Amino acid sequence: MLTRIKNDSAKLLFWAPNTNPLSLDLLKQMGEKIKWFFSPIQWINIIKVPSFVSPYALFGSGFAICCLLGFLYLAKKRWLAYLERTSKRINRVTEDKFRYSYTNVAIAFLLAWPIPLVIFITGHTLSLAWQLPFVFHLGHALTLPYALIVYFFIRELCRENGLFMSHFGWSESIIKSALYDYRRLMIVFVPALILQQFTMLNSELDTTATLGRLAFIISNIAISFFHWRLWKLKMPMTYGELPEGKAHIGHHIFGGYLSSRHKCSTTQHLMVTWQHHKPLCCAFNKVRLLVSLPCSFTT
């Protein structure tokens, strides 16, 4: 019993001893692992995937990807036309309706899925080639594009005639600046998250301690820089009884990184779970509040 309690306690420690201490030798190993990960010898195995995957699976994946991209292309054209048409009715007593806000949120959420689903299908197809370890782990790492779902959702809400600018009347310059910083965050954060997930699936101590640790550090630096940029923008979005100028909803929509839902066995496991689940929980809660308080915002 005491041994089991000791083991369970060790698993719940934030800095679980699953990696080697930072040292000069570790830095050398990190350089070697970076070369290994980006080596053409590893990535050229992707072209061998058709030899190890069923033709039916390849056809199904290709067909699904084409359908999703076709849907996105056609839906975007109708979506932009809808935004332009309804934006002329916003704030007009006889024409404005609450359903415009609800519809805006619903369509934005729907359009947030095609690209992440394309990445998911691609990753799932790669993971079918279990005979190629590098491709197999890379495929599994690509099947968790949660952060992109939140990004594309927010991007649709930031359209010129979208919810934030047209319905809530938020500053166009601030919204565009925040979205630009969010896009830069995703360019760094998503690859780092994929690399971190890859090292966890690889289950090798030297890979986790080098590439995994590097991805962990890069992703957190990117998030910290993004929060600093939001603070510099001084986003003037308040509601209810909050003091004037206290950033709340807008700040959390763009930078809402909530605490972890539960403890995990290792630092990397904790951070990956935190990074995967917090944007979804945040987006759900904030949008629910947005659509329920459409007239309570001040700038």
Short mmCIF file of C-alpha atoms in Angstrom, two decimals:
data_model
loop_
_atom_site.label_atom_id
_atom_site.label_comp_id
_atom_site.label_asym_id
_atom_site.label_seq_id
_atom_site.Cartn_x
_atom_site.Cartn_y
_atom_site.Cartn_z
CA MET A 1 0.00 0.00 0.00
CA LEU A 2 2.78 2.44 0.91
CA THR A 3 4.59 1.68 -2.33
CA ARG A 4 1.46 2.34 -4.35
CA ILE A 5 0.83 5.62 -2.53
CA LYS A 6 4.43 6.65 -3.16
CA ASN A 7 4.14 5.84 -6.85
CA ASP A 8 0.81 7.69 -7.19
CA SER A 9 2.27 10.73 -5.43
CA ALA A 10 5.25 10.74 -7.76
CA LYS A 11 2.93 10.70 -10.77
CA LEU A 12 1.06 13.77 -9.50
CA LEU A 13 4.17 15.90 -9.06
CA PHE A 14 4.31 18.78 -11.52
CA TRP A 15 7.99 18.26 -12.28
CA ALA A 16 7.87 14.50 -12.58
CA PRO A 17 11.32 12.90 -12.99
CA ASN A 18 10.80 11.63 -16.54
CA THR A 19 13.58 13.59 -18.25
CA ASN A 20 17.29 14.07 -17.73
CA PRO A 21 18.54 17.22 -15.94
CA LEU A 22 19.55 20.11 -18.16
CA SER A 23 23.26 19.89 -18.99
CA LEU A 24 25.78 20.49 -21.77
CA ASP A 25 25.47 16.88 -22.87
CA LEU A 26 21.71 17.32 -23.08
CA LEU A 27 22.15 20.39 -25.28
CA LYS A 28 24.37 18.37 -27.61
CA GLN A 29 21.76 15.61 -27.70
CA MET A 30 19.12 18.24 -28.47
CA GLY A 31 21.08 19.37 -31.51
CA GLU A 32 21.41 15.78 -32.68
CA LYS A 33 17.71 15.13 -32.20
CA ILE A 34 16.79 18.28 -34.13
CA LYS A 35 18.91 17.04 -37.02
CA TRP A 36 17.27 13.63 -36.71
CA PHE A 37 13.74 15.04 -36.73
CA PHE A 38 14.28 17.29 -39.75
CA SER A 39 16.39 14.79 -41.64
CA PRO A 40 15.12 14.11 -45.19
CA ILE A 41 15.66 10.42 -44.50
CA GLN A 42 12.78 10.54 -42.02
CA TRP A 43 10.40 12.73 -44.02
CA ILE A 44 10.90 10.89 -47.30
CA ASN A 45 9.12 7.94 -45.71
CA ILE A 46 5.86 9.84 -46.18
CA ILE A 47 5.90 9.03 -49.90
CA LYS A 48 6.03 5.34 -48.93
CA VAL A 49 2.68 5.55 -47.12
CA PRO A 50 0.59 4.40 -50.14
CA SER A 51 2.56 1.15 -50.10
CA PHE A 52 1.46 0.38 -46.55
CA VAL A 53 -2.10 1.76 -46.51
CA SER A 54 -5.17 0.23 -48.13
CA PRO A 55 -6.20 1.90 -51.43
CA TYR A 56 -9.74 2.18 -50.07
CA ALA A 57 -8.47 4.11 -47.06
CA LEU A 58 -6.46 6.44 -49.29
CA PHE A 59 -9.44 7.03 -51.57
CA GLY A 60 -11.76 7.63 -48.63
CA SER A 61 -9.34 10.12 -47.07
CA GLY A 62 -8.82 11.95 -50.35
CA PHE A 63 -12.55 12.09 -51.06
CA ALA A 64 -13.31 13.39 -47.57
CA ILE A 65 -10.62 16.07 -47.84
CA CYS A 66 -11.93 17.22 -51.24
CA CYS A 67 -15.49 17.38 -49.87
CA LEU A 68 -14.39 19.44 -46.87
CA LEU A 69 -12.39 21.88 -48.99
CA GLY A 70 -15.23 22.18 -51.51
CA PHE A 71 -17.71 22.82 -48.72
CA LEU A 72 -15.43 25.46 -47.20
CA TYR A 73 -15.00 27.26 -50.55
CA LEU A 74 -18.74 27.40 -51.27
CA ALA A 75 -19.72 28.21 -47.69
CA LYS A 76 -17.20 31.05 -47.43
CA LYS A 77 -18.69 32.82 -50.44
CA ARG A 78 -22.20 32.62 -49.00
CA TRP A 79 -20.92 33.52 -45.55
CA LEU A 80 -19.25 36.74 -46.66
CA ALA A 81 -22.33 37.75 -48.62
CA TYR A 82 -24.49 37.05 -45.57
CA LEU A 83 -22.27 39.19 -43.33
CA GLU A 84 -22.38 42.10 -45.75
CA ARG A 85 -26.15 41.83 -46.07
CA THR A 86 -26.95 41.57 -42.35
CA SER A 87 -24.39 44.17 -41.22
CA LYS A 88 -26.55 46.86 -42.82
CA ARG A 89 -29.41 45.92 -40.48
CA ILE A 90 -27.44 45.94 -37.24
CA ASN A 91 -28.39 48.68 -34.75
CA ARG A 92 -31.52 49.55 -36.73
CA VAL A 93 -34.53 49.34 -34.45
CA THR A 94 -36.93 48.01 -37.06
CA GLU A 95 -34.51 45.58 -38.74
CA ASP A 96 -32.02 44.34 -36.14
CA LYS A 97 -32.74 40.90 -34.65
CA PHE A 98 -31.09 38.78 -31.98
CA ARG A 99 -30.95 35.80 -34.31
CA TYR A 100 -28.30 37.59 -36.38
CA SER A 101 -25.86 37.27 -33.47
CA TYR A 102 -26.75 33.65 -32.75
CA THR A 103 -26.50 32.74 -36.43
CA ASN A 104 -23.15 34.51 -36.68
CA VAL A 105 -21.72 32.45 -33.83
CA ALA A 106 -23.20 29.18 -35.15
CA ILE A 107 -21.87 29.62 -38.69
CA ALA A 108 -18.46 30.76 -37.41
CA PHE A 109 -18.26 27.59 -35.32
CA LEU A 110 -19.25 25.46 -38.31
CA LEU A 111 -16.61 27.06 -40.56
CA ALA A 112 -13.93 26.51 -37.93
CA TRP A 113 -13.95 22.73 -38.50
CA PRO A 114 -13.05 21.96 -42.16
CA ILE A 115 -9.31 22.78 -42.04
CA PRO A 116 -8.71 21.03 -38.67
CA LEU A 117 -10.65 18.03 -39.99
CA VAL A 118 -8.47 17.96 -43.10
CA ILE A 119 -5.39 17.87 -40.84
CA PHE A 120 -7.03 15.19 -38.69
CA ILE A 121 -7.81 12.99 -41.71
CA THR A 122 -4.28 13.46 -43.04
CA GLY A 123 -2.81 12.50 -39.69
CA HIS A 124 -5.12 9.50 -39.35
CA THR A 125 -4.10 8.29 -42.81
CA LEU A 126 -0.42 8.60 -41.92
CA SER A 127 -0.98 6.74 -38.67
CA LEU A 128 -2.26 3.73 -40.63
CA ALA A 129 1.30 3.12 -41.82
CA TRP A 130 2.39 1.57 -38.54
CA GLN A 131 5.35 -0.09 -40.30
CA LEU A 132 6.96 3.37 -40.53
CA PRO A 133 7.51 4.48 -36.90
CA PHE A 134 8.35 8.13 -37.67
CA VAL A 135 5.33 8.57 -39.96
CA PHE A 136 3.11 6.65 -37.56
CA HIS A 137 3.91 8.93 -34.59
CA LEU A 138 3.72 12.04 -36.76
CA GLY A 139 0.28 11.00 -37.98
CA HIS A 140 -1.00 10.56 -34.43
CA ALA A 141 0.44 13.95 -33.46
CA LEU A 142 -1.54 15.57 -36.30
CA THR A 143 -4.87 14.12 -35.16
CA LEU A 144 -5.28 16.63 -32.32
CA PRO A 145 -5.64 20.08 -33.96
CA TYR A 146 -7.82 21.55 -31.20
CA ALA A 147 -5.99 24.87 -31.10
CA LEU A 148 -6.73 25.44 -34.80
CA ILE A 149 -10.46 24.97 -34.24
CA VAL A 150 -10.47 27.82 -31.75
CA TYR A 151 -8.30 29.98 -34.02
CA PHE A 152 -10.51 29.58 -37.08
CA PHE A 153 -13.60 30.15 -34.95
CA ILE A 154 -12.23 33.42 -33.60
CA ARG A 155 -11.06 34.43 -37.05
CA GLU A 156 -14.61 34.20 -38.42
CA LEU A 157 -15.92 36.31 -35.55
CA CYS A 158 -13.30 38.95 -36.42
CA ARG A 159 -14.54 39.45 -39.98
CA GLU A 160 -15.06 43.05 -41.09
CA ASN A 161 -18.83 42.66 -40.86
CA GLY A 162 -18.68 39.94 -38.23
CA LEU A 163 -19.79 39.70 -34.63
CA PHE A 164 -17.06 41.71 -32.94
CA MET A 165 -16.94 44.70 -35.27
CA SER A 166 -20.47 44.95 -36.62
CA HIS A 167 -22.57 43.60 -33.73
CA PHE A 168 -20.52 44.72 -30.72
CA GLY A 169 -18.91 47.76 -32.30
CA TRP A 170 -15.41 46.95 -31.10
CA SER A 171 -12.49 48.90 -32.54
CA GLU A 172 -11.48 47.55 -35.94
CA SER A 173 -7.82 48.41 -35.43
CA ILE A 174 -7.64 46.60 -32.08
CA ILE A 175 -9.44 43.52 -33.39
CA LYS A 176 -7.18 43.29 -36.44
CA SER A 177 -4.06 43.78 -34.32
CA ALA A 178 -5.17 41.11 -31.84
CA LEU A 179 -6.02 38.69 -34.65
CA TYR A 180 -2.63 39.33 -36.27
CA ASP A 181 -0.90 38.51 -32.99
CA TYR A 182 -3.12 35.43 -32.60
CA ARG A 183 -2.12 34.27 -36.09
CA ARG A 184 1.57 34.67 -35.23
CA LEU A 185 0.98 32.68 -32.06
CA MET A 186 -0.58 29.81 -34.01
CA ILE A 187 2.33 29.75 -36.47
CA VAL A 188 4.66 28.97 -33.56
CA PHE A 189 2.32 27.27 -31.09
CA VAL A 190 0.74 24.63 -33.34
CA PRO A 191 4.03 23.17 -34.69
CA ALA A 192 5.43 23.18 -31.14
CA LEU A 193 2.35 21.38 -29.89
CA ILE A 194 2.59 18.79 -32.67
CA LEU A 195 6.27 18.26 -31.90
CA GLN A 196 5.50 17.90 -28.21
CA GLN A 197 2.80 15.35 -28.92
CA PHE A 198 5.17 13.52 -31.27
CA THR A 199 7.80 13.16 -28.57
CA MET A 200 5.24 11.84 -26.08
CA LEU A 201 4.09 9.19 -28.55
CA ASN A 202 7.69 8.31 -29.38
CA SER A 203 8.18 7.30 -25.71
CA GLU A 204 11.96 7.57 -25.82
CA LEU A 205 13.64 9.34 -22.92
CA ASP A 206 16.24 11.13 -25.05
CA THR A 207 13.56 12.40 -27.46
CA THR A 208 11.26 13.57 -24.67
CA ALA A 209 14.08 15.27 -22.78
CA THR A 210 15.35 17.11 -25.86
CA LEU A 211 12.73 17.82 -28.53
CA GLY A 212 9.82 17.59 -26.09
CA ARG A 213 11.42 19.99 -23.64
CA LEU A 214 12.35 22.40 -26.45
CA ALA A 215 8.77 22.37 -27.79
CA PHE A 216 7.45 22.90 -24.26
CA ILE A 217 9.64 25.97 -23.76
CA ILE A 218 8.88 27.45 -27.21
CA SER A 219 5.11 27.05 -26.82
CA ASN A 220 5.08 28.75 -23.43
CA ILE A 221 7.29 31.60 -24.58
CA ALA A 222 4.92 32.11 -27.54
CA ILE A 223 1.89 32.20 -25.23
CA SER A 224 3.59 34.62 -22.85
CA PHE A 225 4.56 36.93 -25.72
CA PHE A 226 0.99 36.79 -27.03
CA HIS A 227 -0.42 37.77 -23.63
CA TRP A 228 2.05 40.62 -23.45
CA ARG A 229 0.91 41.82 -26.87
CA LEU A 230 -2.72 41.77 -25.72
CA TRP A 231 -1.76 43.79 -22.67
CA LYS A 232 -0.01 46.30 -24.93
CA LEU A 233 -3.16 46.64 -27.05
CA LYS A 234 -5.17 47.60 -23.94
CA MET A 235 -8.32 46.01 -25.34
CA PRO A 236 -11.17 48.22 -24.00
CA MET A 237 -13.84 45.52 -23.64
CA THR A 238 -15.90 45.50 -20.45
CA TYR A 239 -19.39 44.50 -19.43
CA GLY A 240 -21.78 44.62 -16.50
CA GLU A 241 -20.46 46.11 -13.27
CA LEU A 242 -16.77 45.70 -14.05
CA PRO A 243 -14.62 48.82 -13.58
CA GLU A 244 -14.16 50.96 -16.65
CA GLY A 245 -11.25 49.79 -18.80
CA LYS A 246 -10.87 46.37 -17.13
CA ALA A 247 -10.33 43.89 -19.94
CA HIS A 248 -12.53 40.84 -19.54
CA ILE A 249 -14.35 39.04 -22.33
CA GLY A 250 -12.24 40.29 -25.22
CA HIS A 251 -9.03 39.52 -23.37
CA HIS A 252 -10.11 35.99 -22.53
CA ILE A 253 -11.42 35.27 -26.02
CA PHE A 254 -8.04 35.96 -27.58
CA GLY A 255 -5.86 34.90 -24.69
CA GLY A 256 -8.10 32.74 -22.56
CA TYR A 257 -5.85 30.00 -21.36
CA LEU A 258 -7.59 28.38 -18.39
CA SER A 259 -5.97 26.21 -15.78
CA SER A 260 -5.73 22.49 -16.30
CA ARG A 261 -8.85 20.39 -15.73
CA HIS A 262 -6.89 17.68 -13.96
CA LYS A 263 -3.38 16.71 -12.99
CA CYS A 264 -1.40 14.45 -15.25
CA SER A 265 1.45 12.06 -14.71
CA THR A 266 4.25 14.15 -16.21
CA THR A 267 5.03 17.73 -17.05
CA GLN A 268 4.62 17.16 -20.76
CA HIS A 269 1.40 15.23 -20.32
CA LEU A 270 0.08 18.01 -18.14
CA MET A 271 1.01 20.74 -20.58
CA VAL A 272 -0.30 18.94 -23.65
CA THR A 273 -3.61 18.21 -21.95
CA TRP A 274 -3.78 21.81 -20.74
CA GLN A 275 -3.02 23.17 -24.20
CA HIS A 276 -5.54 20.83 -25.84
CA HIS A 277 -8.54 21.31 -23.57
CA LYS A 278 -8.37 24.87 -22.32
CA PRO A 279 -9.12 26.60 -25.68
CA LEU A 280 -12.25 24.49 -26.18
CA CYS A 281 -13.58 25.14 -22.67
CA CYS A 282 -12.71 28.83 -22.96
CA ALA A 283 -14.34 29.27 -26.35
CA PHE A 284 -17.53 27.53 -25.24
CA ASN A 285 -17.90 29.59 -22.06
CA LYS A 286 -17.04 32.92 -23.64
CA VAL A 287 -19.24 32.53 -26.69
CA ARG A 288 -22.10 31.42 -24.48
CA LEU A 289 -21.63 34.65 -22.55
CA LEU A 290 -21.21 36.70 -25.73
CA VAL A 291 -24.47 35.64 -27.31
CA SER A 292 -26.38 36.00 -24.04
CA LEU A 293 -25.15 39.57 -23.41
CA PRO A 294 -25.11 41.19 -26.87
CA CYS A 295 -25.89 44.68 -25.60
CA SER A 296 -23.84 44.83 -22.42
CA PHE A 297 -20.47 45.75 -23.90
CA THR A 298 -18.89 49.14 -23.74
CA THR A 299 -15.81 50.46 -25.44
#
